[in-house]
Coordinates of C-alpha atoms in Angstrom, one line a residue:
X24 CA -30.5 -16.0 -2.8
X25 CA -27.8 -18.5 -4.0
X26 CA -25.2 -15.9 -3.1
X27 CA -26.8 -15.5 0.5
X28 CA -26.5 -19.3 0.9
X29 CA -22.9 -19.0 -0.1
X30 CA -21.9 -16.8 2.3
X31 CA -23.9 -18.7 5.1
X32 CA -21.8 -21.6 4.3
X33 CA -18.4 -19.9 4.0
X34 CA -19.2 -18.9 7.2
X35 CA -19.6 -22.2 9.3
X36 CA -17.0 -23.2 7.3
X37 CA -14.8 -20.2 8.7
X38 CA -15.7 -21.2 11.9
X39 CA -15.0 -24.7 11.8
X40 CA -11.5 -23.8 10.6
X41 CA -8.4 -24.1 13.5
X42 CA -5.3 -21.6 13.0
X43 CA -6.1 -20.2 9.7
X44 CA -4.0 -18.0 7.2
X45 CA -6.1 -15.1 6.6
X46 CA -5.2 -12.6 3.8
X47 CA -6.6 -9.3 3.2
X48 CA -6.8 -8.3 -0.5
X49 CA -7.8 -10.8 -3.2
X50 CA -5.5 -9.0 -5.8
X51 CA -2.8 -10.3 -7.8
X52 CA -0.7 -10.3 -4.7
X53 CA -3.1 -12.2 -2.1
X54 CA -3.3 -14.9 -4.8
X55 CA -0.1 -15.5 -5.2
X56 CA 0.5 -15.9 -1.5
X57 CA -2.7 -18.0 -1.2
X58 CA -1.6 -20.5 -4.4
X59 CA 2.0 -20.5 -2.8
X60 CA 0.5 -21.6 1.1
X61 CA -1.8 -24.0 -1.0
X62 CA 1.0 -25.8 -3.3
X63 CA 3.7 -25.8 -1.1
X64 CA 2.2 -25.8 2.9
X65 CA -1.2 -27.6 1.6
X66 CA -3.3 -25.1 3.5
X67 CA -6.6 -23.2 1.9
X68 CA -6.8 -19.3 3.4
X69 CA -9.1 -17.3 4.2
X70 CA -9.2 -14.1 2.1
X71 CA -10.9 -10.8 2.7
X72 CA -12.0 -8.6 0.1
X73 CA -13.8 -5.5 0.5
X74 CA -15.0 -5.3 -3.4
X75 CA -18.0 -7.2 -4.1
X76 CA -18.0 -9.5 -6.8
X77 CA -14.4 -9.2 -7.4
X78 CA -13.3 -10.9 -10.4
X79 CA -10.6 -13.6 -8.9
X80 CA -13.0 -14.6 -6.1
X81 CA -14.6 -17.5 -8.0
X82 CA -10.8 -18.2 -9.1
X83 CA -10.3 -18.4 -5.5
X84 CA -13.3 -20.3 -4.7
X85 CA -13.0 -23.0 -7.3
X86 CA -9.4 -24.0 -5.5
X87 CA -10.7 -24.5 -2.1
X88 CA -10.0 -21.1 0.0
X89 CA -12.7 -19.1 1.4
X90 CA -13.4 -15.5 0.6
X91 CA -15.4 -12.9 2.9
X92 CA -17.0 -10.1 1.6
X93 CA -16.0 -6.6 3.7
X94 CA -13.5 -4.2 4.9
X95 CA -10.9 -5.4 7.3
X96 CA -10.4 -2.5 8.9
X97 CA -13.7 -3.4 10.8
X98 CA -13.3 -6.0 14.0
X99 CA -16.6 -7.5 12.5
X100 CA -15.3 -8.1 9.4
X101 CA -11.9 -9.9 10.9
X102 CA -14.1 -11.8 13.4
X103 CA -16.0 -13.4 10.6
X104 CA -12.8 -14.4 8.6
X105 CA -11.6 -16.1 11.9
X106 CA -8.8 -14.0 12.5
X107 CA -9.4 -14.6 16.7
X108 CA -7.9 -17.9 16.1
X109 CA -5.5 -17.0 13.1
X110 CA -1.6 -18.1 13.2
X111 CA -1.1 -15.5 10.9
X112 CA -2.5 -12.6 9.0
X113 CA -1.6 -11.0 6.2
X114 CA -2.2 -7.4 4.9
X115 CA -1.9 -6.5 1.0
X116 CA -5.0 -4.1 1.6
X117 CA -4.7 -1.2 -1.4
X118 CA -4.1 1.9 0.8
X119 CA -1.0 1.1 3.3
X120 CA -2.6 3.1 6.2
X121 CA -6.1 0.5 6.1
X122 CA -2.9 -2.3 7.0
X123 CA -2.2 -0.8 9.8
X124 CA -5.3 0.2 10.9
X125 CA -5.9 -4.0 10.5
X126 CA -2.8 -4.8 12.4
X127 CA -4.7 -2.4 15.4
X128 CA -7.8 -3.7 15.2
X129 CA -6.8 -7.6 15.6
X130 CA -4.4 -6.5 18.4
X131 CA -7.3 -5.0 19.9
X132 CA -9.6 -7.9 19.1
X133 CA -6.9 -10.2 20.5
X134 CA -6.5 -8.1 23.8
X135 CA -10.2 -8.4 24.8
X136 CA -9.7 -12.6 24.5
X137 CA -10.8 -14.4 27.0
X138 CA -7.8 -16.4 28.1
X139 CA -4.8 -16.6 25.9
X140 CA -3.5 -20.2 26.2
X141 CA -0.6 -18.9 25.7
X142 CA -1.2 -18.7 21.8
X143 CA -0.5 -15.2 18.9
X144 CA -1.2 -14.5 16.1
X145 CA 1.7 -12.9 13.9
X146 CA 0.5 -10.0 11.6
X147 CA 2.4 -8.8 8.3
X148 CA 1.9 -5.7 6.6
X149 CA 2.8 -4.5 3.5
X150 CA 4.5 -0.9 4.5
X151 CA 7.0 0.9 2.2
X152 CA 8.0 4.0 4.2
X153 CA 10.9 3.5 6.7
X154 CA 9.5 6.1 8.9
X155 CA 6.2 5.0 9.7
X156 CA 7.7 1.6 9.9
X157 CA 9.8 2.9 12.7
X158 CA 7.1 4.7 14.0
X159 CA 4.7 1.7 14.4
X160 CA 7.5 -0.6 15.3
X161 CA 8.6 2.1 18.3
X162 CA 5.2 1.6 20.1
X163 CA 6.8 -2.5 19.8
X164 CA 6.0 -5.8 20.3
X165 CA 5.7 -6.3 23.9
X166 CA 6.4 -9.9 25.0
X167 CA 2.9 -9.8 26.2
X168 CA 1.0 -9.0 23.1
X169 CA -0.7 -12.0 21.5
X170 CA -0.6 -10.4 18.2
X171 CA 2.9 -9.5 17.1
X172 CA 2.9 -7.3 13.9
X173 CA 5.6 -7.5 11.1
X174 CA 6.4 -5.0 8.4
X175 CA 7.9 -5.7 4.8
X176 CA 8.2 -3.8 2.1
X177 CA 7.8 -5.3 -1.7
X178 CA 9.2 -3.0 -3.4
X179 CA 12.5 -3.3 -1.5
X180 CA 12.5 -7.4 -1.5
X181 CA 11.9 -6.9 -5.5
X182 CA 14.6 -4.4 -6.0
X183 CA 17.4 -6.3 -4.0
X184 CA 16.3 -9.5 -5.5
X185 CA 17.1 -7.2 -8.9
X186 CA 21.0 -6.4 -7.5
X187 CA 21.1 -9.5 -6.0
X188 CA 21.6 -10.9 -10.0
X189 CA 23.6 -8.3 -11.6
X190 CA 26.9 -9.4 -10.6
X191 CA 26.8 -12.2 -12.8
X192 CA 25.2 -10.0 -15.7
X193 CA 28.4 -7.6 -14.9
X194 CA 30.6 -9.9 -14.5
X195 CA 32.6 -10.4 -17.9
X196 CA 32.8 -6.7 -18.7
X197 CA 34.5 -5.8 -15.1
X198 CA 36.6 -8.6 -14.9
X199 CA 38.2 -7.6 -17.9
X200 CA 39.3 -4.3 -16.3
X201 CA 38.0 -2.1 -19.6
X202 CA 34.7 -0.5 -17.8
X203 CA 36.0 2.9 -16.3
X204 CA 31.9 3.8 -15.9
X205 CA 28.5 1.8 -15.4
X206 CA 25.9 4.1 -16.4
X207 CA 22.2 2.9 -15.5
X208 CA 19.2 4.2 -17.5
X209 CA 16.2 3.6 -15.1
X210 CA 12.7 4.4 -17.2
X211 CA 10.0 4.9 -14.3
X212 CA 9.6 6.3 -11.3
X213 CA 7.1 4.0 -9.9
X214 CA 7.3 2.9 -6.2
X215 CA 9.4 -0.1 -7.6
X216 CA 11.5 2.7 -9.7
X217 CA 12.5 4.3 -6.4
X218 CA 13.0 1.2 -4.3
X219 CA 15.3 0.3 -7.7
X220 CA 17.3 3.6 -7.3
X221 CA 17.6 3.2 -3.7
X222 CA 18.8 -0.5 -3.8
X223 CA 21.5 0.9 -6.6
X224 CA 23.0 3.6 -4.3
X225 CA 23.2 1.1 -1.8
X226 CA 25.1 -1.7 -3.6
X227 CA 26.6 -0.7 -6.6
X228 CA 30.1 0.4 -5.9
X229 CA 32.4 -0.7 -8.0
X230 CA 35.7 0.6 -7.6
X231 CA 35.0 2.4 -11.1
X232 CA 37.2 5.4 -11.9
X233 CA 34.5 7.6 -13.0
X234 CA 32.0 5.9 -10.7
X235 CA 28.4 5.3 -11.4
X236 CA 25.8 7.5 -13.2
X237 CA 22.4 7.2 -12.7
X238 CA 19.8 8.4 -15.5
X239 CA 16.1 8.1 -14.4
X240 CA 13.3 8.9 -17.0
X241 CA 10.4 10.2 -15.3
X242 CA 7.3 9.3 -17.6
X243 CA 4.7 12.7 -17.8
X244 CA 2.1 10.7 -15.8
X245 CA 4.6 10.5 -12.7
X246 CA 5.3 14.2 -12.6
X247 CA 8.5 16.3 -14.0
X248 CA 12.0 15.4 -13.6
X249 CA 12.4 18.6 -11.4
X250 CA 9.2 17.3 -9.3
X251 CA 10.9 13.8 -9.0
X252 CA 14.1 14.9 -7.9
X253 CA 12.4 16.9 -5.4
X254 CA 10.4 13.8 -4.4
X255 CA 14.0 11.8 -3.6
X256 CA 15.9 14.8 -1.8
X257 CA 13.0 15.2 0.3
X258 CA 13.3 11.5 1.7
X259 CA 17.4 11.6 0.9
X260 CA 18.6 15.6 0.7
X261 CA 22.1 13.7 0.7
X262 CA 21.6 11.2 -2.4
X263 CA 24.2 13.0 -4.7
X264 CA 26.6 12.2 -2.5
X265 CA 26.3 8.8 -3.6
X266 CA 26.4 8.9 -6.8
X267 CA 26.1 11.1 -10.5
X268 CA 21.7 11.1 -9.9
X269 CA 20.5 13.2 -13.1
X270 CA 16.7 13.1 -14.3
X271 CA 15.2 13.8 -17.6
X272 CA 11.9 13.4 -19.4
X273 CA 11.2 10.4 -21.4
X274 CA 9.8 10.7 -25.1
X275 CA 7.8 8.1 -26.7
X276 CA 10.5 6.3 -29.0
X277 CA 13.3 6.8 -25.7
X278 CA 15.5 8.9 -28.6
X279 CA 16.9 11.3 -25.8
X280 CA 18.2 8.0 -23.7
X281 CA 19.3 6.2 -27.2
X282 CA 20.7 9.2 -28.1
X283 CA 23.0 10.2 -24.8
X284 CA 24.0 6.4 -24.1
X285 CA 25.5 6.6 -27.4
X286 CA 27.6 9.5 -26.9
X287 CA 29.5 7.9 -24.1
X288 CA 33.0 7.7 -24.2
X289 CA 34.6 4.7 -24.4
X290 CA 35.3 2.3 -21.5
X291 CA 31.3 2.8 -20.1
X292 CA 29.4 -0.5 -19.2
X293 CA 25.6 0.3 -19.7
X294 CA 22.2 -1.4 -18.8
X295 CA 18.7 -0.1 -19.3
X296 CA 16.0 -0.8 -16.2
X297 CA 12.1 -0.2 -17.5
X298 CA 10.1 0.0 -14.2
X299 CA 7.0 1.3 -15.5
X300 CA 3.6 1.4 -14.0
X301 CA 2.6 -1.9 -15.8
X302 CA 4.1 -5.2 -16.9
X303 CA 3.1 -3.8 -20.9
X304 CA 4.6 -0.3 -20.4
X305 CA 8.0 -1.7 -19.5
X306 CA 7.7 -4.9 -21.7
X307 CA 6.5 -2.3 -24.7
X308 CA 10.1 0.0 -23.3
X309 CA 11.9 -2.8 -23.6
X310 CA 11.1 -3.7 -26.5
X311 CA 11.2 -0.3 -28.4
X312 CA 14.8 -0.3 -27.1
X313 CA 15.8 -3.2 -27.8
X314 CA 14.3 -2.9 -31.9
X315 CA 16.4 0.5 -31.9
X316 CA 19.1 -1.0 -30.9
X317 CA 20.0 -4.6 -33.1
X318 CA 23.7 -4.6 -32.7
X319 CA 23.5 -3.1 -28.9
X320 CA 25.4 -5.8 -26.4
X321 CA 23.9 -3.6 -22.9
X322 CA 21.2 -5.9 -20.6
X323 CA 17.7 -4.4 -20.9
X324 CA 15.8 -5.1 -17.8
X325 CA 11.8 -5.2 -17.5
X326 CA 9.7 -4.9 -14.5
X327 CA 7.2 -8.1 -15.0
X328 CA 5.1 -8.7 -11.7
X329 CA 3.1 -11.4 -13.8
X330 CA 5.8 -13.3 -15.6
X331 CA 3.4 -16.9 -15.7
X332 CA 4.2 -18.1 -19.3
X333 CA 6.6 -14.7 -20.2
X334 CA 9.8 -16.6 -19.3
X335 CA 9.5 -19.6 -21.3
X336 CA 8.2 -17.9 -24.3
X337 CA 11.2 -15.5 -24.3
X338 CA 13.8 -18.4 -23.3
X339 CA 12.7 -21.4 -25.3
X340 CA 13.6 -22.7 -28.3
X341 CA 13.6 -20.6 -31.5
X342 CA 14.3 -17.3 -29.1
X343 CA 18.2 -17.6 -28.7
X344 CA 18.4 -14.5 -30.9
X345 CA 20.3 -11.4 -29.2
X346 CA 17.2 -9.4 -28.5
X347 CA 15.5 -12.2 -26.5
X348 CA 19.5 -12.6 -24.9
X349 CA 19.9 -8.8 -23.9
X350 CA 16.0 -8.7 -22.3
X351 CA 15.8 -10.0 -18.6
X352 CA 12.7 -10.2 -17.1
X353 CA 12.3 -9.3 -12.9
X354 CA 9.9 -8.7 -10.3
X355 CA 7.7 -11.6 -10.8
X356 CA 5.4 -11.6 -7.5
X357 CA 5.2 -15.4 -7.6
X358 CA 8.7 -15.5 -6.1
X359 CA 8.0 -12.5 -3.4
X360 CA 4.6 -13.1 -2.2
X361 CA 5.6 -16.8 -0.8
X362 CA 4.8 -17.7 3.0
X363 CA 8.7 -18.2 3.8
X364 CA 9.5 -14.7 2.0
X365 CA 6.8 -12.5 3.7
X366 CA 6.9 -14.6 7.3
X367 CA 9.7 -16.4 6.8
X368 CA 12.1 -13.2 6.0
X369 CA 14.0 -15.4 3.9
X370 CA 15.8 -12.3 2.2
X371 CA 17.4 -11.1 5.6
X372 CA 18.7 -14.2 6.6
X373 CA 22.5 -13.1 6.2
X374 CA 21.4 -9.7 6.8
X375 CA 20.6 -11.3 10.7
X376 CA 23.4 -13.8 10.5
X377 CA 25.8 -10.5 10.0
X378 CA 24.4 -8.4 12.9
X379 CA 24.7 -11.2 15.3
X380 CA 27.9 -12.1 14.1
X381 CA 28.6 -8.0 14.8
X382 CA 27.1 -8.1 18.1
X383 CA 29.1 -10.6 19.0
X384 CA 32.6 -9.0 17.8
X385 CA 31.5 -5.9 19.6
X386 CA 30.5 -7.1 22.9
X387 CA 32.0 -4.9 25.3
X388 CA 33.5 -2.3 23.0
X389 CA 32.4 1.4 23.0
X390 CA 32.4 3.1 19.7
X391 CA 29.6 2.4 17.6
X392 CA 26.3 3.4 18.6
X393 CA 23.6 1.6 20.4
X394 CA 21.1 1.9 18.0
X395 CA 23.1 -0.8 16.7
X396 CA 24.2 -2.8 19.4
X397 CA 20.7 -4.4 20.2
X398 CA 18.8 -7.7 18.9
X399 CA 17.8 -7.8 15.4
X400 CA 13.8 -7.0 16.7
X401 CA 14.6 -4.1 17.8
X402 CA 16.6 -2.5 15.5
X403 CA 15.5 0.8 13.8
X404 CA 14.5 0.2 9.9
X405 CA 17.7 2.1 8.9
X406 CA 20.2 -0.1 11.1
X407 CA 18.7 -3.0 9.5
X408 CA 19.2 -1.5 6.1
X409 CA 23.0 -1.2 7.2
X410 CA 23.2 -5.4 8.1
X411 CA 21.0 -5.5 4.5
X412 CA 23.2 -3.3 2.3
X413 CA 26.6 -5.3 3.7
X414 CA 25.0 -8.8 2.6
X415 CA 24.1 -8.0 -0.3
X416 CA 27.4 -6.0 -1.2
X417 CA 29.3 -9.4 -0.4
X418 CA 28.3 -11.1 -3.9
X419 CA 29.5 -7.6 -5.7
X420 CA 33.1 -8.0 -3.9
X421 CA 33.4 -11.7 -4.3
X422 CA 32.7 -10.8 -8.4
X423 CA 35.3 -8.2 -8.4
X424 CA 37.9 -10.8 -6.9
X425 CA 36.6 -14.1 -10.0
X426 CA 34.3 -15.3 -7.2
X427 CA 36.7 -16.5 -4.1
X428 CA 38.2 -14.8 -1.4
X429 CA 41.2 -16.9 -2.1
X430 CA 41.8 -14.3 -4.9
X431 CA 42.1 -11.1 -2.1
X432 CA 45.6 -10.1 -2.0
X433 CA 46.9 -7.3 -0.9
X434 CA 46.2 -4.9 -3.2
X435 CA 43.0 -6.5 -3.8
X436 CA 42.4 -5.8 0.5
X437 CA 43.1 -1.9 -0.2
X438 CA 40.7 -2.0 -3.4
X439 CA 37.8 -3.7 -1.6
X440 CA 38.8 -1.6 1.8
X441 CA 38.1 1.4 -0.6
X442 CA 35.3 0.1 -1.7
X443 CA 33.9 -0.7 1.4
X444 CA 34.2 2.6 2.9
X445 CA 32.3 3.7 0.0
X446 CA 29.4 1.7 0.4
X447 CA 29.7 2.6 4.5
X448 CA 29.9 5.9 3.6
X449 CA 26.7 5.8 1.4
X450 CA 24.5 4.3 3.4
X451 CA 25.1 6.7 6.1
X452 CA 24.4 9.2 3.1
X453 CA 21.3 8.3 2.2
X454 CA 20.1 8.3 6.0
X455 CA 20.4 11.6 6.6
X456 CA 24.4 11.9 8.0
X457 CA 27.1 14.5 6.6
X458 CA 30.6 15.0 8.0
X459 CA 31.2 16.0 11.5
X460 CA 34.8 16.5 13.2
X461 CA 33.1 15.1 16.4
X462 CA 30.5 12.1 16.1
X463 CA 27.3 13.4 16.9
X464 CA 24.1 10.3 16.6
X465 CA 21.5 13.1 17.8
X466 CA 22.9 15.6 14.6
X467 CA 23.9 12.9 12.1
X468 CA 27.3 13.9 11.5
X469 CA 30.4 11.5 11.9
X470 CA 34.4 12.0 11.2
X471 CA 34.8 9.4 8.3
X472 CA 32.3 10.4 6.3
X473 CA 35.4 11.8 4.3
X474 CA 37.3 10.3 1.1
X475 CA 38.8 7.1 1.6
X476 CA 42.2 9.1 0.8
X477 CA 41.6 11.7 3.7
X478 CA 40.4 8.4 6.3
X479 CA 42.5 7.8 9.2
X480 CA 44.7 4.5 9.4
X481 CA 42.6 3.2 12.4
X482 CA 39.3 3.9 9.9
X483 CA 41.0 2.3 7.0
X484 CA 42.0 -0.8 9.4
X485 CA 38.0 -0.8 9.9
X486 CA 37.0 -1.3 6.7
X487 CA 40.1 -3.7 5.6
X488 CA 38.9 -6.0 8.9
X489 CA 35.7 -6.5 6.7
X490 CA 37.1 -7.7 3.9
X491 CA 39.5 -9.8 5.9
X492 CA 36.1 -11.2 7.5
X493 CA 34.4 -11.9 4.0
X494 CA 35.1 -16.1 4.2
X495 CA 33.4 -15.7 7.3
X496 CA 30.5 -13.8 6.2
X497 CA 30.3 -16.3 3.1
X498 CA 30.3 -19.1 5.5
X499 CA 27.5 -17.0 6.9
X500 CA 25.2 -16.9 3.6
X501 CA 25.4 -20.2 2.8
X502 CA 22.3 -21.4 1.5
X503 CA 21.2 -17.8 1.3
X504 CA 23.1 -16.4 -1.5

């Protein structure tokens, strides 16, 4: 009975409400975006969730924001939680096809309005495959539709907020000119292990003379290493020409991984990344690798989605030993599910400040293709990737040169040309191209996808104009990087 009377209220509440947030999922990532659009926007959501009696609703409850009991992939259900008079929805629902089955159903909702006042709703779903978000992004966002629907991917803000640090962790041992290899151990291959591998072949080029190995540990619950191999060439049947990608299966004290980082030669920079499929399993990784390793000087890296207390426990006083040094904590959802990351798009900032800054150089110029050449909304998911990978390869060049552009000489211009070509090359790897004598968008194949020592002058002159352009594209990322 009390329950009933609950509900009754929540819902005059609801409909007393004007412009609501309303997020589906009451999970640990719809609370974290609900406590972040409390403390810093001083708003109380509305939150949808389909389990009964789930355990944080009372949590919820008890600091102000409403909760509705249902499914949103039912109009009823998003009627009653207000969502015809939303500003914004968003979608954290367990199974990625119910988001967009959401995003539909309030666009359809929406469409059946009666008079529009000129007012939308904008609509953000969690999706983290590139081809249904091109697929649902194709059918667009006509300048008509009241609901406009957004696509982000947490797995891929968590693993470029990951590279986005490791310049700095890398830092010493590169600038000394001593590492001829980095070899990364990556234990898991979670969602947020392959977005981790994927942000890696992206970004980290180095200039290294025996490049960068990759070593992912596939746990027996995720499968074989021949199944996850399969499971990467499938979406990226061009990954190893990236880099060295080599899979193994992981044993319980990690004495196979302890075992081959040890027998490196010398001059190889190494760092472990536990991506497990909870916080414990890759804080307990961590851990046993850090205990078999006391005099080891290589970064240990743990996935930690709920780091609330971790940090300052590992970092405070008393815990300046090496172990508690070596171990860095990322992932922690209270800094990704934030209303200016997930609406804001806070991470592609300089990623947008880049293509317009490229739109503008190549107004008028034939050459590159058109998928390219349009506004940032209605770029494919892989062109954006392209703006993405080039911002957040800048901090990895600026590191290589002691932080300022000032440094680029120019030897240091061929080295970074090199480089760049690299990480061009790469990208257009992982997306499906190969090497073509004849540019061909429909077939994927292109003329430079070739060593930098086989690249024609003009080519070369390409890739030297972008480093020539980095103090502009710094200029760009201020206050983003």
């Amino acid at each position: 009975m009390g329950s009933v009377f609950r509900d009754n209220v929540t819902q005059l509440r609801v409909a007393l409400k004007q412009h609501p947030t309303v997020i589906i999922g009451a999970g640990r990532k719809g609370r974290s975006i609900a406590a972040d659009l409390l403390e810093r926007h001083d708003e109380k959501a509305v939150i949808v969730e389909q389990q009964a009696g789930h355990k944080s609703s009372a949590e919820l409850r008890r600091a102000g924001h409403l909760v509705i009991k249902g499914d949103a992939a039912f109009k009823e259900t998003l009627k009653s939680a207000g969502a015809l008079k939303a500003r914004q929805l968003i979608c954290f629902a367990r199974d990625q096809t119910v988001g967009v089955q959401v995003a539909g159903q309030l666009r359809e909702l929406w469409r059946k309005k009666a008079g529009d006042g000129g007012e939308h709703c904008d609509c953000h779903v969690h999706l983290d495959n590139p081809r249904l978000v091109d697929l649902f992004r194709s059918h667009g966002n006509a300048r008509d539709e009241a609901v406009r629907v957004h696509f982000f991917n947490l797995h891929k803000m968590m693993a470029r907020s990951l590279f986005q640090r490791l310049p700095q962790e890398l830092a010493p041992a590169l600038q000394r000119g001593e590492v001829r290899k980095l070899r990364v151990d990556l234990i898991g291959f979670t969602n947020p292990g392959q977005a981790i591998l994927l942000q890696g072949l992206r970004v980290l080029h180095l200039g290294l003379a025996q490049g960068v190995a990759w070593h992912v540990w596939v746990d027996a619950s995720q499968g074989t290493p021949g199944s996850a191999r399969q499971a990467l060439l499938a979406r990226h049947p061009l990954a190893d020409e990236v880099a060295d990608i080599r899979f193994h299966s992981v044993d319980a004290q990690y004495r196979a991984l302890l075992d081959a980082q040890a027998g490196e030669a010398e001059g190889t920079l190494s760092l472990v990344i536990c991506a497990l499929p909870s916080d414990e399993a890759s804080l307990t990784a961590a851990a046993e690798i850090l205990h078999a390793t006391p005099s080891g000087d290589f970064r240990v890296f743990a996935l930690c989605e709920d780091a609330s207390g971790l940090a300052a426990l590992l970092t405070g006083p008393g815990q300046a030993n090496q172990a508690s040094q070596r171990l860095k904590l990322f992932g922690n959802l209270e800094e990704f599910c934030t209303v200016e990351m997930i609406c804001g798009a806070q991470q592609d900032r300089l990623a947008q400040a880049i293509h317009a800054d490229y739109l503008q150089l190549t107004q008028g110029t034939a050459g590159e293709s058109d998928a390219y050449k349009t506004a940032w909304e209605a770029l494919d998911e892989d062109a954006r990737d392209a703006n993405r990978a080039q911002a957040d390869h800048l901090p990895y060049k600026l590191m290589l040169v002691g932080g300022s552009v000032a440094n680029i000489d120019e030897q240091a211009l061929e080295f970074l040309a090199a480089i760049e070509h690299q990480r061009w090359a790469a990208h257009r790897y992982l997306n499906g191209w190969r090497y073509g004598p004849e540019r061909d968008d429909e077939r994927r194949l292109h003329p430079s996808l070739v060593p930098w020592a086989e690249l024609s002058e003009g080519e070369r002159e390409k890739d030297r104009d972008a480093v020539r352009r980095m103090a502009q594209l710094q200029s760009l990322g201020k206050g983003v990087l």
